[in-house]
Amino acid sequence: MADSDQPAAAAAATVSTNLGEALREARVAKDLAIEQIATELRIEARHLAAIEDNRFEQIGPPVFVKGYIRQYGQRLGLDPRALMEVYGRQTNVEDVQVRPTKPIKLRDERQITVWIVALLVFLLIAVGLAVWYLNGGEFKLAPGSARNLPASGDSESAAATEPVPTQPEPAATEIARADTPSDTSSDTRAAAIAIEQPRMMVAATPIAAAVSIAPAVAATGGGVSRGATPISLDLTFDSESWAEITDARGQKLFFELGAAGRHAVMRGEPPVSVTFGNGDAVRLAVDGERFAIPTQGRLGKLVRFTIGSDKE
Amino acid sequence: MLKSFLGYFSNDLSIDLGTANTLIYVRGRGIVLNEPSVVAIREEPGRGGKVLEAVGQEAKNMLGRTPGHITAIRPLKDGVIADFSVTEKMLQYFIKKAHGSRYFRPSPRVLVCVPYGSTQVERRAIRESAEGAGARKVYLVEEPMAAAIGAGMPVHEARGSMVLDIGGGTSEVAVISLNGIVYAASVRIGGDRFDEAITNYVRRNYGILIGEATAERIKHEIGSAYPGQDVREISVKGRNLSEGVPRSFTLNSNEILEALQEPLQGIVGAVKLALEQTPPELGADVAERGIVLTGGGALLTDIDKLLTEETGLPVVIADDPLTCVARGGGRVLELLDEYGPSAFSVE
């Protein structure tokens, strides 16, 4: 050991500046070959050579570099702690940044949820459209809410409700109904409704009639409503067809399958809404006059139209 | 943004619950606690049974020196919990010490390292005791994985890395590649067995009984795993079995080397078996760079030389080998938020 003290001390002086050079000097001073030390320490010779050339990054992760330097230094009689200090100064290699192995995602899960949401929205729209279509192209409120009043009910309610069907606003209908118990208020309200809807040219006539007639009706205390002149409808079925005829009060005048050759006559207050399952199979006469079944707006053979809404 | 905000309030702890020492690493603050896993319990029938007398270093000083009403025990044995309730108390004390008891602070998420070979029952015991000690969420990671990450090994590469962690109760050898354990084995040989071997050697050859603490001191001071050039000596005191009185005597490092042969050969055998079982490609990778030693056992003088000699591979000792597992656990905790628990086979 004694002979190695001198070169070790000399090497210690250079340690502070150049780690690889210091190790090389110490090794040469001891007259050792890299291969000899490599066999002894079982560290590959190229790693030791890389340390002597200060090419630390070629060896691998710092944990191995430091380990090799410590062992090499120890073998050459240098203080491993001093070597580590120089190593720390000389390199700014950080420890290995461990990363998890990322699995490859062939289909992004988030995308799937987006698709599900899109599908739900689409379904919702489809259902909405279907409802709209089945309702005949318009969103109706619960049918009969305003119209299901008894046709032969007391005159007050009849007088008050008569103008209602022509009004597109259900709120107004509700008001009219709510007011029925009081004669005078119902009258004024009916009048108010008439004023509110001045542009409803059709409505104007019956409402005016209602306003003028209502007191009289209340006084006489009965009789059929005089809101509008009932019209008569003649149906002649050339071939089988479904027919649905509803008058202004919401009363179903005809609601069945008409057999071929059948003839039916009915009366109802206008406007009367008509639905024929097979528009070409039915002939219609209104008040004895032949009524041309409209060809526009048909869905296949199905035809819907209203009589007396804007003709009168 | 939110994560860093929440992270500001809550501390994540990585715990190396070892047989000999418990270490706690706090994210962003490093190792904050390193104490022996020893608890001293005082019997107090008046106050409903057992009271904690001391935990950690203080309790360790009491080992083998306690009066009748105090028992100093090590609640972990061979890397797993031997006394559940005491372990829970100890963890509670350590977590409180490391985490602080500031108000308005959520209880910490805790990652505990478990030995590779531990059973489901043992894992559950560790998980429950950590939960009982006040952890909000408990993650378990296998010790060799944490040790390799803590040592700075490139575990994520498609390249074999062999790590040997010699702890107090167990030694674990593992070959890791792509963040997963390819081969691992755990032998119940560690620092404790070294102490035991020294105690037995002294009794057999000198007829003198020494305590656990003395045996550990001998190991630290003159213990070595490979014949060195210089022979060191230590003077110790123990009870002479035939005379029955305390006697002083001197031991040298060669005697301790002889005493340690049996447990050392057990570890060498485990490493050799691991090399035998490792797939050839990974074996070649290990041969090129070498084996990394971590754990307190790596501090035994010349243990790297012994392993180099026995295996013919380079063996390097990690920086600060005692804290590798706790530091590695801390690193896993940091990555947990980013990548989820499956990335490092965290349970």
XYZ file of C-alpha atoms in Angstrom:
659
model
C 0.000 0.000 0.000
C 2.826 2.324 0.842
C 3.961 2.728 -2.745
C 0.489 3.747 -3.822
C 0.188 6.569 -1.321
C 2.280 8.981 -3.346
C 0.382 8.775 -6.660
C -2.911 8.680 -4.833
C -2.114 11.969 -3.194
C -1.079 13.421 -6.542
C -4.284 12.199 -8.103
C -6.295 13.703 -5.282
C -4.992 17.100 -6.346
C -6.364 16.716 -9.867
C -9.554 15.131 -8.627
C -10.973 18.535 -7.919
C -10.809 19.509 -11.561
C -11.132 16.472 -13.762
C -12.576 13.212 -12.526
C -11.673 11.038 -15.510
C -8.157 12.422 -15.701
C -7.595 11.878 -11.985
C -8.662 8.253 -12.254
C -6.487 7.708 -15.288
C -3.481 9.248 -13.535
C -4.014 7.102 -10.470
C -4.279 4.009 -12.627
C -1.180 4.805 -14.666
C 0.727 5.567 -11.488
C -0.143 2.098 -10.250
C 0.829 0.661 -13.613
C -2.482 -1.042 -14.173
C -4.283 -1.643 -17.446
C -7.973 -0.876 -17.818
C -8.618 -4.494 -18.793
C -6.972 -5.701 -15.606
C -9.231 -3.603 -13.419
C -12.234 -4.488 -15.569
C -11.647 -8.171 -14.908
C -11.179 -7.542 -11.229
C -14.276 -5.402 -10.754
C -16.274 -7.220 -13.451
C -17.113 -3.854 -14.938
C -16.896 -3.725 -18.724
C -13.653 -2.122 -19.907
C -15.464 0.259 -22.237
C -17.389 1.664 -19.268
C -14.129 2.327 -17.417
C -12.656 3.922 -20.518
C -15.729 6.102 -20.823
C -15.280 7.229 -17.207
C -11.658 8.153 -17.856
C -12.771 10.204 -20.860
C -15.531 11.835 -18.808
C -18.127 10.458 -21.193
C -20.499 9.507 -18.415
C -23.695 9.702 -20.420
C -22.513 6.795 -22.582
C -22.502 4.394 -19.669
C -26.129 4.589 -18.714
C -28.210 5.793 -15.808
C -26.349 7.746 -13.100
C -26.879 5.024 -10.512
C -24.488 2.782 -12.436
C -22.040 5.561 -13.323
C -21.706 6.550 -9.679
C -21.372 2.947 -8.603
C -18.600 2.293 -11.117
C -16.741 5.473 -10.178
C -16.912 4.572 -6.490
C -15.584 1.085 -7.065
C -12.923 2.239 -9.513
C -11.791 4.957 -7.125
C -11.744 2.538 -4.198
C -9.643 0.104 -6.162
C -7.145 2.871 -6.958
C -7.070 4.052 -3.369
C -8.988 7.301 -3.905
C -11.651 8.595 -1.574
C -15.009 7.704 -3.105
C -16.748 10.605 -1.384
C -14.394 13.149 -2.943
C -14.921 11.511 -6.324
C -18.687 11.778 -5.922
C -18.371 15.435 -5.088
C -16.437 16.102 -8.275
C -18.865 14.001 -10.228
C -21.713 16.115 -8.923
C -19.873 19.290 -9.938
C -18.816 17.991 -13.310
C -22.125 16.670 -14.514
C -25.603 17.908 -14.280
C -27.111 14.595 -15.169
C -30.359 14.128 -13.374
C -31.629 10.840 -12.164
C -33.624 8.797 -14.580
C -37.110 10.137 -14.970
C -39.244 7.081 -14.618
C -42.259 7.152 -16.851
C -45.132 4.761 -16.872
C -45.589 2.817 -20.050
C -48.508 4.392 -21.805
C -50.936 1.989 -23.346
C -51.949 2.787 -26.892
C -55.559 3.781 -27.102
C -57.036 2.707 -30.370
C -60.332 4.358 -29.654
C -60.588 7.307 -27.394
C -63.085 6.630 -24.636
C -64.075 10.250 -24.512
C -65.022 10.091 -28.151
C -67.414 7.261 -27.403
C -69.268 9.326 -24.825
C -69.499 12.178 -27.323
C -71.040 9.785 -29.784
C -73.498 8.532 -27.200
C -74.570 12.087 -26.404
C -74.912 12.865 -30.110
C -76.997 9.746 -30.598
C -79.275 10.662 -27.693
C -79.785 14.162 -29.068
C -80.561 12.723 -32.471
C -83.063 10.276 -30.980
C -84.727 13.064 -29.051
C -85.104 15.111 -32.215
C -86.413 12.093 -34.099
C -89.020 11.368 -31.411
C -90.048 15.038 -31.403
C -90.468 15.036 -35.155
C -92.459 11.823 -35.022
C -94.853 13.297 -32.457
C -95.214 16.400 -34.570
C -95.927 14.334 -37.653
C -98.498 12.133 -35.955
C -100.269 15.175 -34.589
C -100.817 16.313 -38.116
C -98.124 18.847 -38.322
C -99.055 20.941 -35.313
C -98.591 20.725 -31.604
C -102.061 20.681 -30.115
C -102.823 20.969 -26.516
C -104.696 18.126 -24.999
C -107.659 17.831 -27.327
C -111.003 18.727 -25.881
C -109.698 20.770 -22.987
C -111.629 23.732 -24.283
C -114.060 21.969 -26.549
C -115.371 19.166 -24.454
C -118.012 21.284 -22.844
C -121.433 19.755 -23.255
C -123.100 20.936 -26.418
C -126.469 21.318 -24.791
C -125.100 22.873 -21.629
C -126.377 26.057 -20.163
C -126.406 28.990 -22.471
C -123.887 31.021 -20.539
C -121.053 28.631 -21.063
C -122.097 28.078 -24.615
C -122.168 31.768 -25.307
C -118.795 32.274 -23.708
C -117.105 29.370 -25.405
C -118.472 29.864 -28.841
C -115.841 32.274 -30.055
C -113.061 30.285 -28.445
C -112.250 27.670 -31.084
C -111.269 30.312 -33.572
C -108.765 31.744 -31.179
C -105.316 30.368 -31.400
C -104.386 31.289 -27.828
C -105.387 28.717 -25.248
C -104.791 31.149 -22.408
C -107.613 33.298 -23.640
C -109.802 30.224 -23.776
C -109.057 29.460 -20.182
C -110.008 32.945 -19.132
C -113.265 32.727 -20.999
C -114.110 29.460 -19.310
C -113.166 30.572 -15.890
C -115.481 33.510 -16.165
C -118.560 31.576 -17.081
C -120.278 31.570 -13.651
C -120.860 35.304 -13.709
C -123.055 36.578 -16.488
C -121.874 40.112 -16.708
C -118.223 39.388 -16.325
C -118.427 36.712 -18.962
C -119.899 39.199 -21.330
C -117.322 41.831 -20.765
C -114.570 39.273 -20.927
C -115.886 37.938 -24.167
C -115.910 41.420 -25.477
C -112.408 41.927 -24.253
C -111.321 38.847 -26.102
C -112.914 40.227 -29.206
C -110.989 43.441 -28.799
C -107.787 41.608 -28.190
C -108.115 39.747 -31.429
C -109.255 42.375 -33.844
C -107.262 40.983 -36.689
C -109.084 37.677 -36.433
C -111.618 38.641 -39.009
C -113.389 35.340 -38.791
C -113.658 35.451 -35.078
C -115.068 38.922 -35.068
C -118.462 37.927 -36.331
C -119.335 35.162 -33.884
C -117.894 37.070 -30.972
C -119.935 40.093 -31.826
C -122.909 37.821 -32.031
C -122.039 36.311 -28.692
C -121.682 39.685 -27.092
C -124.967 40.893 -28.432
C -126.827 37.669 -27.880
C -125.460 36.605 -24.535
C -127.603 38.926 -22.404
C -130.643 37.863 -24.322
C -129.768 34.241 -23.871
C -129.201 34.762 -20.198
C -132.568 36.423 -19.971
C -134.419 33.733 -21.847
C -132.394 31.101 -20.042
C -131.950 28.433 -22.695
C -132.109 27.485 -26.326
C -129.437 26.429 -28.735
C -126.405 28.520 -29.195
C -126.536 31.106 -31.883
C -122.842 31.558 -32.321
C -122.889 30.418 -35.915
C -125.313 29.037 -38.382
C -124.960 25.271 -38.471
C -124.108 23.856 -41.848
C -125.213 20.554 -43.241
C -122.775 18.068 -44.647
C -123.590 15.314 -47.140
C -121.112 12.503 -47.346
C -121.208 9.954 -50.131
C -118.643 7.145 -50.004
C -117.637 5.831 -53.430
C -115.411 3.293 -51.788
C -114.397 2.469 -48.264
C -112.734 5.291 -46.347
C -112.171 6.432 -42.813
C -113.860 9.704 -42.046
C -113.603 11.976 -39.047
C -115.708 15.102 -38.820
C -115.593 17.388 -35.833
C -117.559 20.576 -35.467
C -116.588 23.796 -33.771
C -117.724 22.530 -30.364
C -115.437 19.595 -30.617
C -118.294 17.207 -31.104
C -117.561 14.251 -33.306
C -120.227 14.339 -35.973
C -118.841 11.345 -37.761
C -116.124 9.044 -36.584
C -116.060 5.720 -38.300
C -115.189 3.747 -41.362
C -117.573 4.589 -44.164
C -118.445 1.589 -46.311
C -118.628 1.957 -50.087
C -121.931 3.426 -51.218
C -122.833 4.788 -47.833
C -124.505 8.132 -47.590
C -124.510 10.227 -44.455
C -125.933 13.627 -43.582
C -125.038 15.658 -40.494
C -125.218 19.184 -39.182
C -122.622 21.054 -37.262
C -121.365 24.491 -36.444
C -118.600 25.787 -38.567
C -115.722 25.632 -38.690
C -115.836 21.926 -39.163
C -112.639 19.963 -39.390
C -112.708 17.030 -41.746
C -110.342 14.121 -42.112
C -110.728 11.478 -44.792
C -108.575 8.426 -44.907
C -109.063 8.174 -48.621
C -109.739 11.603 -50.028
C -110.580 10.328 -53.471
C -113.263 7.946 -52.237
C -115.602 10.501 -50.693
C -117.842 13.108 -52.224
C -118.835 15.978 -49.981
C -121.609 18.504 -50.249
C -121.928 21.468 -47.878
C -125.421 22.956 -47.520
C -126.338 21.108 -50.677
C -123.477 22.487 -52.687
C -120.728 20.239 -53.904
C -117.517 20.818 -51.986
C -114.254 20.221 -53.761
C -111.959 18.221 -51.509
C -108.631 20.008 -51.573
C -105.769 18.251 -53.241
C -103.083 20.251 -51.548
C -101.491 19.190 -48.326
C -102.392 15.530 -48.715
C -100.309 12.854 -47.135
C -100.794 10.073 -49.616
C -104.536 9.549 -49.697
C -105.112 11.128 -46.319
C -106.626 14.566 -46.482
C -107.416 17.057 -43.732
C -109.161 20.326 -44.155
C -111.541 22.693 -42.417
C -114.843 23.920 -43.729
C -116.104 27.330 -42.836
C -112.996 28.711 -41.261
C -112.329 31.361 -43.826
C -115.006 30.860 -46.419
C -117.829 32.467 -44.600
C -54.470 23.547 -11.800
C -57.023 22.037 -9.465
C -54.708 19.161 -8.678
C -51.880 21.439 -7.668
C -54.340 23.455 -5.636
C -55.555 20.399 -3.758
C -52.024 19.112 -3.475
C -51.141 22.264 -1.613
C -53.455 21.366 1.198
C -52.946 17.644 1.387
C -49.660 15.900 1.910
C -49.026 12.641 0.194
C -46.887 10.284 2.221
C -44.832 7.370 1.089
C -44.098 4.976 3.905
C -41.455 2.296 3.952
C -42.862 0.224 6.759
C -39.820 -1.860 7.461
C -39.073 -4.465 10.052
C -36.174 -2.459 11.383
C -36.901 1.122 10.373
C -39.884 3.084 9.217
C -39.232 5.902 6.781
C -41.663 8.505 5.634
C -41.192 10.538 2.514
C -43.343 13.596 2.037
C -43.917 14.845 -1.437
C -41.899 17.963 -2.005
C -40.099 17.746 1.336
C -38.122 14.533 1.055
C -37.478 12.074 3.868
C -38.992 13.585 6.979
C -38.900 10.627 9.311
C -36.504 7.760 9.797
C -37.074 5.907 13.006
C -36.755 2.360 14.241
C -39.980 0.394 14.092
C -40.106 -0.115 17.816
C -42.888 0.646 20.234
C -42.718 0.661 24.014
C -45.963 -0.085 25.758
C -46.746 0.424 29.405
C -49.316 -1.675 31.173
C -51.696 0.489 33.139
C -54.564 -1.533 34.511
C -56.065 1.592 36.069
C -56.360 3.378 32.734
C -57.786 0.540 30.773
C -54.804 -1.519 29.782
C -52.053 -0.366 27.449
C -50.546 3.057 27.065
C -47.924 4.105 24.528
C -44.731 4.850 26.396
C -42.417 5.620 23.501
C -42.154 5.099 19.781
C -39.146 5.072 17.481
C -35.596 5.759 18.573
C -36.586 6.330 22.165
C -38.354 2.995 22.300
C -35.428 1.294 20.628
C -33.142 2.429 23.414
C -35.475 0.612 25.774
C -35.214 -2.694 23.886
C -34.043 -5.339 26.299
C -33.848 -2.836 29.151
C -37.450 -2.602 30.253
C -38.995 -3.253 33.655
C -41.935 -5.567 34.083
C -44.710 -3.131 33.286
C -43.127 -1.834 30.070
C -42.612 -3.916 26.976
C -40.584 -2.666 24.051
C -41.649 -4.582 20.982
C -41.069 -4.595 17.294
C -44.528 -4.965 15.798
C -43.245 -6.101 12.422
C -41.537 -9.363 11.747
C -40.111 -10.592 8.474
C -41.523 -7.572 6.679
C -45.088 -8.186 7.716
C -47.257 -7.156 10.624
C -46.910 -9.356 13.663
C -48.927 -7.196 16.046
C -51.760 -5.399 14.322
C -52.918 -2.952 16.966
C -49.413 -1.888 17.945
C -48.480 -1.358 14.291
C -51.535 0.811 13.871
C -50.593 2.908 16.889
C -47.046 3.246 15.670
C -48.144 4.304 12.188
C -50.584 6.767 13.664
C -47.794 8.315 15.696
C -45.412 8.471 12.739
C -47.994 9.881 10.338
C -48.951 12.531 12.844
C -45.309 13.390 13.325
C -44.603 13.593 9.612
C -47.827 15.182 8.465
C -48.297 17.584 11.309
C -51.614 18.110 12.977
C -52.543 21.409 11.450
C -56.201 22.167 11.363
C -58.087 22.327 8.094
C -55.729 19.887 6.546
C -57.186 16.814 4.891
C -55.837 13.482 5.987
C -53.056 12.294 3.710
C -53.028 9.786 0.940
C -50.546 7.132 1.889
C -48.521 4.750 -0.197
C -47.090 1.835 1.718
C -44.442 -0.502 0.376
C -45.072 -4.177 0.972
C -42.708 -7.114 0.549
C -42.999 -8.883 -2.764
C -44.024 -12.216 -1.367
C -46.566 -10.918 1.114
C -49.924 -12.648 1.131
C -53.321 -11.031 0.679
C -53.920 -11.333 4.395
C -50.676 -9.538 5.188
C -51.433 -6.816 2.641
C -54.869 -6.319 4.038
C -53.442 -5.993 7.507
C -51.064 -3.282 6.325
C -53.809 -1.497 4.418
C -56.165 -1.556 7.356
C -53.606 -0.423 9.855
C -52.720 2.526 7.607
C -56.390 3.359 7.260
C -56.811 3.069 10.991
C -53.839 5.386 11.434
C -55.680 8.133 9.583
C -54.920 7.719 5.913
C -57.524 9.007 3.480
C -56.531 6.534 0.832
C -54.017 3.730 0.967
C -52.004 2.507 -1.962
C -49.742 -0.508 -1.823
C -46.698 -0.954 -3.983
C -44.252 -3.788 -4.038
C -40.951 -3.025 -2.366
C -38.565 -4.071 -5.146
C -40.375 -1.763 -7.554
C -40.157 1.175 -5.181
C -36.523 0.369 -4.418
C -35.581 0.302 -8.099
C -37.343 3.593 -8.784
C -35.795 5.159 -5.709
C -32.347 3.989 -6.749
C -32.803 5.723 -10.097
C -32.914 2.648 -12.267
C -34.491 2.950 -15.701
C -37.376 0.641 -14.851
C -39.566 1.934 -17.674
C -37.132 0.848 -20.363
C -37.458 -2.401 -22.219
C -34.280 -3.540 -20.520
C -33.715 -5.755 -17.576
C -32.742 -4.100 -14.302
C -31.900 -6.184 -11.286
C -32.318 -4.763 -7.847
C -31.465 -6.383 -4.528
C -33.050 -4.766 -1.509
C -31.685 -6.047 1.782
C -33.979 -4.871 4.513
C -34.304 -5.594 8.180
C -36.557 -8.603 7.883
C -36.491 -9.596 4.257
C -34.265 -9.397 1.238
C -35.893 -9.010 -2.110
C -34.345 -9.551 -5.448
C -36.205 -8.555 -8.576
C -35.709 -8.190 -12.290
C -37.746 -5.305 -13.628
C -38.520 -4.294 -17.166
C -41.194 -1.989 -18.582
C -42.424 -0.925 -15.159
C -43.219 -4.458 -14.215
C -41.619 -7.201 -12.209
C -40.435 -10.036 -14.418
C -39.038 -12.143 -11.643
C -38.878 -11.497 -7.967
C -38.173 -13.478 -4.882
C -38.269 -12.588 -1.250
C -36.186 -14.393 1.333
C -36.752 -13.860 5.018
C -33.146 -12.963 5.618
C -32.152 -9.437 6.504
C -30.413 -7.299 9.068
C -32.199 -9.061 11.901
C -30.828 -12.393 10.827
C -27.347 -10.898 10.739
C -27.748 -9.760 14.338
C -29.090 -13.120 15.340
C -26.160 -14.857 13.641
C -23.716 -12.654 15.538
C -25.456 -13.357 18.861
C -25.374 -17.071 18.212
C -21.735 -16.975 17.145
C -20.676 -15.146 20.294
C -22.621 -17.507 22.526
C -21.244 -20.559 20.777
C -17.625 -19.465 20.632
C -17.261 -17.309 23.730
C -20.018 -18.647 25.927
C -21.215 -15.075 26.349
C -24.730 -13.789 25.861
C -25.153 -10.432 24.169
C -28.315 -8.440 23.532
C -29.953 -7.443 20.285
C -28.704 -3.883 20.462
C -25.122 -4.981 21.078
C -25.233 -7.408 18.196
C -26.433 -4.627 15.931
C -23.635 -2.345 17.101
C -21.072 -5.040 16.343
C -22.524 -5.473 12.857
C -22.436 -1.745 12.139
C -18.909 -1.267 13.355
C -16.944 -4.276 12.243
C -19.353 -6.352 10.189
C -18.201 -7.173 6.702
C -19.238 -9.557 3.987
C -15.935 -10.085 2.275
C -12.444 -10.649 3.667
C -10.724 -7.277 3.676
C -7.125 -6.290 4.006
C -7.440 -4.690 7.386
C -8.823 -6.446 10.427
C -10.902 -4.261 12.737
C -11.681 -4.978 16.353
C -14.370 -4.069 18.786
C -14.657 -4.477 22.530
C -18.077 -5.566 23.754
C -19.648 -6.628 26.994
C -21.990 -9.482 27.691
C -22.999 -11.973 30.291
C -20.745 -14.941 30.645
C -23.014 -17.955 30.606
C -20.879 -20.194 32.768
C -19.897 -17.573 35.338
C -23.142 -15.654 35.204
C -21.453 -12.269 35.430
C -20.889 -9.591 32.780
C -17.562 -9.845 31.014
C -15.795 -7.718 28.452
C -14.228 -9.304 25.411
C -12.893 -8.385 21.957
C -14.210 -9.458 18.569
C -12.566 -8.909 15.203
C -14.035 -8.469 11.726
C -12.917 -11.875 10.494
C -14.921 -13.555 13.235
C -18.001 -11.552 12.318
C -17.449 -12.428 8.666
C -17.495 -16.047 9.672
C -20.617 -15.505 11.766
C -22.425 -13.852 8.894
C -21.647 -16.566 6.382
C -24.903 -18.406 6.770
C -27.338 -15.516 6.227
C -25.098 -14.058 3.512
C -25.109 -17.330 1.642
C -28.883 -17.297 1.832
C -28.968 -13.929 0.080
C -26.359 -14.970 -2.481
C -28.399 -18.085 -3.159
C -31.509 -16.003 -3.785
C -29.621 -13.774 -6.221
C -28.178 -16.761 -8.052
C -31.596 -18.341 -8.286
C -32.995 -15.100 -9.656
C -30.287 -14.965 -12.310
C -31.071 -18.540 -13.193
C -34.776 -17.826 -13.546
C -34.396 -14.593 -15.498
C -35.169 -14.819 -19.232
C -31.913 -14.741 -21.233
C -32.394 -11.326 -22.849
C -32.983 -9.676 -19.507
C -30.134 -11.657 -17.994
C -27.841 -10.221 -20.648
C -29.003 -6.703 -19.797
C -28.316 -7.311 -16.128
C -24.866 -8.680 -16.936
C -23.992 -5.580 -18.925
C -24.816 -2.999 -16.288
C -24.951 -4.981 -13.107
C -27.045 -5.392 -9.983
C -28.056 -2.439 -7.838
C -28.060 -2.855 -4.074
C -30.464 -0.956 -1.864
C -31.719 -1.182 1.690
C -29.877 -0.999 4.979
C -28.119 -4.284 4.255
C -26.238 -2.585 1.429
C -24.325 -0.652 4.082
C -22.639 -3.855 5.303
C -19.020 -3.454 4.368
C -17.977 -5.136 1.137
C -21.299 -6.804 0.481
C -20.973 -5.595 -3.110
C -17.627 -7.343 -3.390
C -19.100 -10.582 -2.112
C -21.911 -10.449 -4.652
C -19.542 -9.499 -7.473
C -17.347 -12.424 -6.579
C -20.222 -14.868 -6.303
C -22.153 -13.822 -9.377
C -19.395 -12.488 -11.611
C -21.478 -9.394 -12.310
C -20.820 -5.788 -11.437
C -22.669 -4.797 -8.266
C -23.221 -1.171 -7.421
C -24.660 0.364 -4.278
C -27.333 2.987 -4.780
C -26.994 6.459 -3.325
C -28.381 6.573 0.184
C -29.539 2.948 0.059
C -31.566 3.173 3.280
C -34.062 5.617 1.847
C -34.410 4.170 -1.659
C -37.711 2.439 -1.020
C -39.351 5.456 0.597
C -38.063 7.797 -2.105
C -39.195 5.433 -4.839
C -42.609 5.232 -3.234
C -42.754 9.016 -3.224
C -41.941 9.098 -6.901
C -44.690 6.582 -7.602
C -47.138 8.776 -5.663
C -46.216 11.730 -7.825
C -46.814 9.735 -10.975
C -50.020 8.303 -9.605
C -51.963 11.501 -10.149
C -50.766 11.730 -13.690
C -51.163 8.191 -14.875
C -53.421 6.326 -12.478
C -52.649 3.413 -10.208
C -52.275 0.801 -12.902
C -49.040 2.293 -14.229
C -46.812 0.761 -11.549
C -49.021 -2.094 -10.476
C -50.101 -0.100 -7.448
C -52.981 -1.630 -5.595
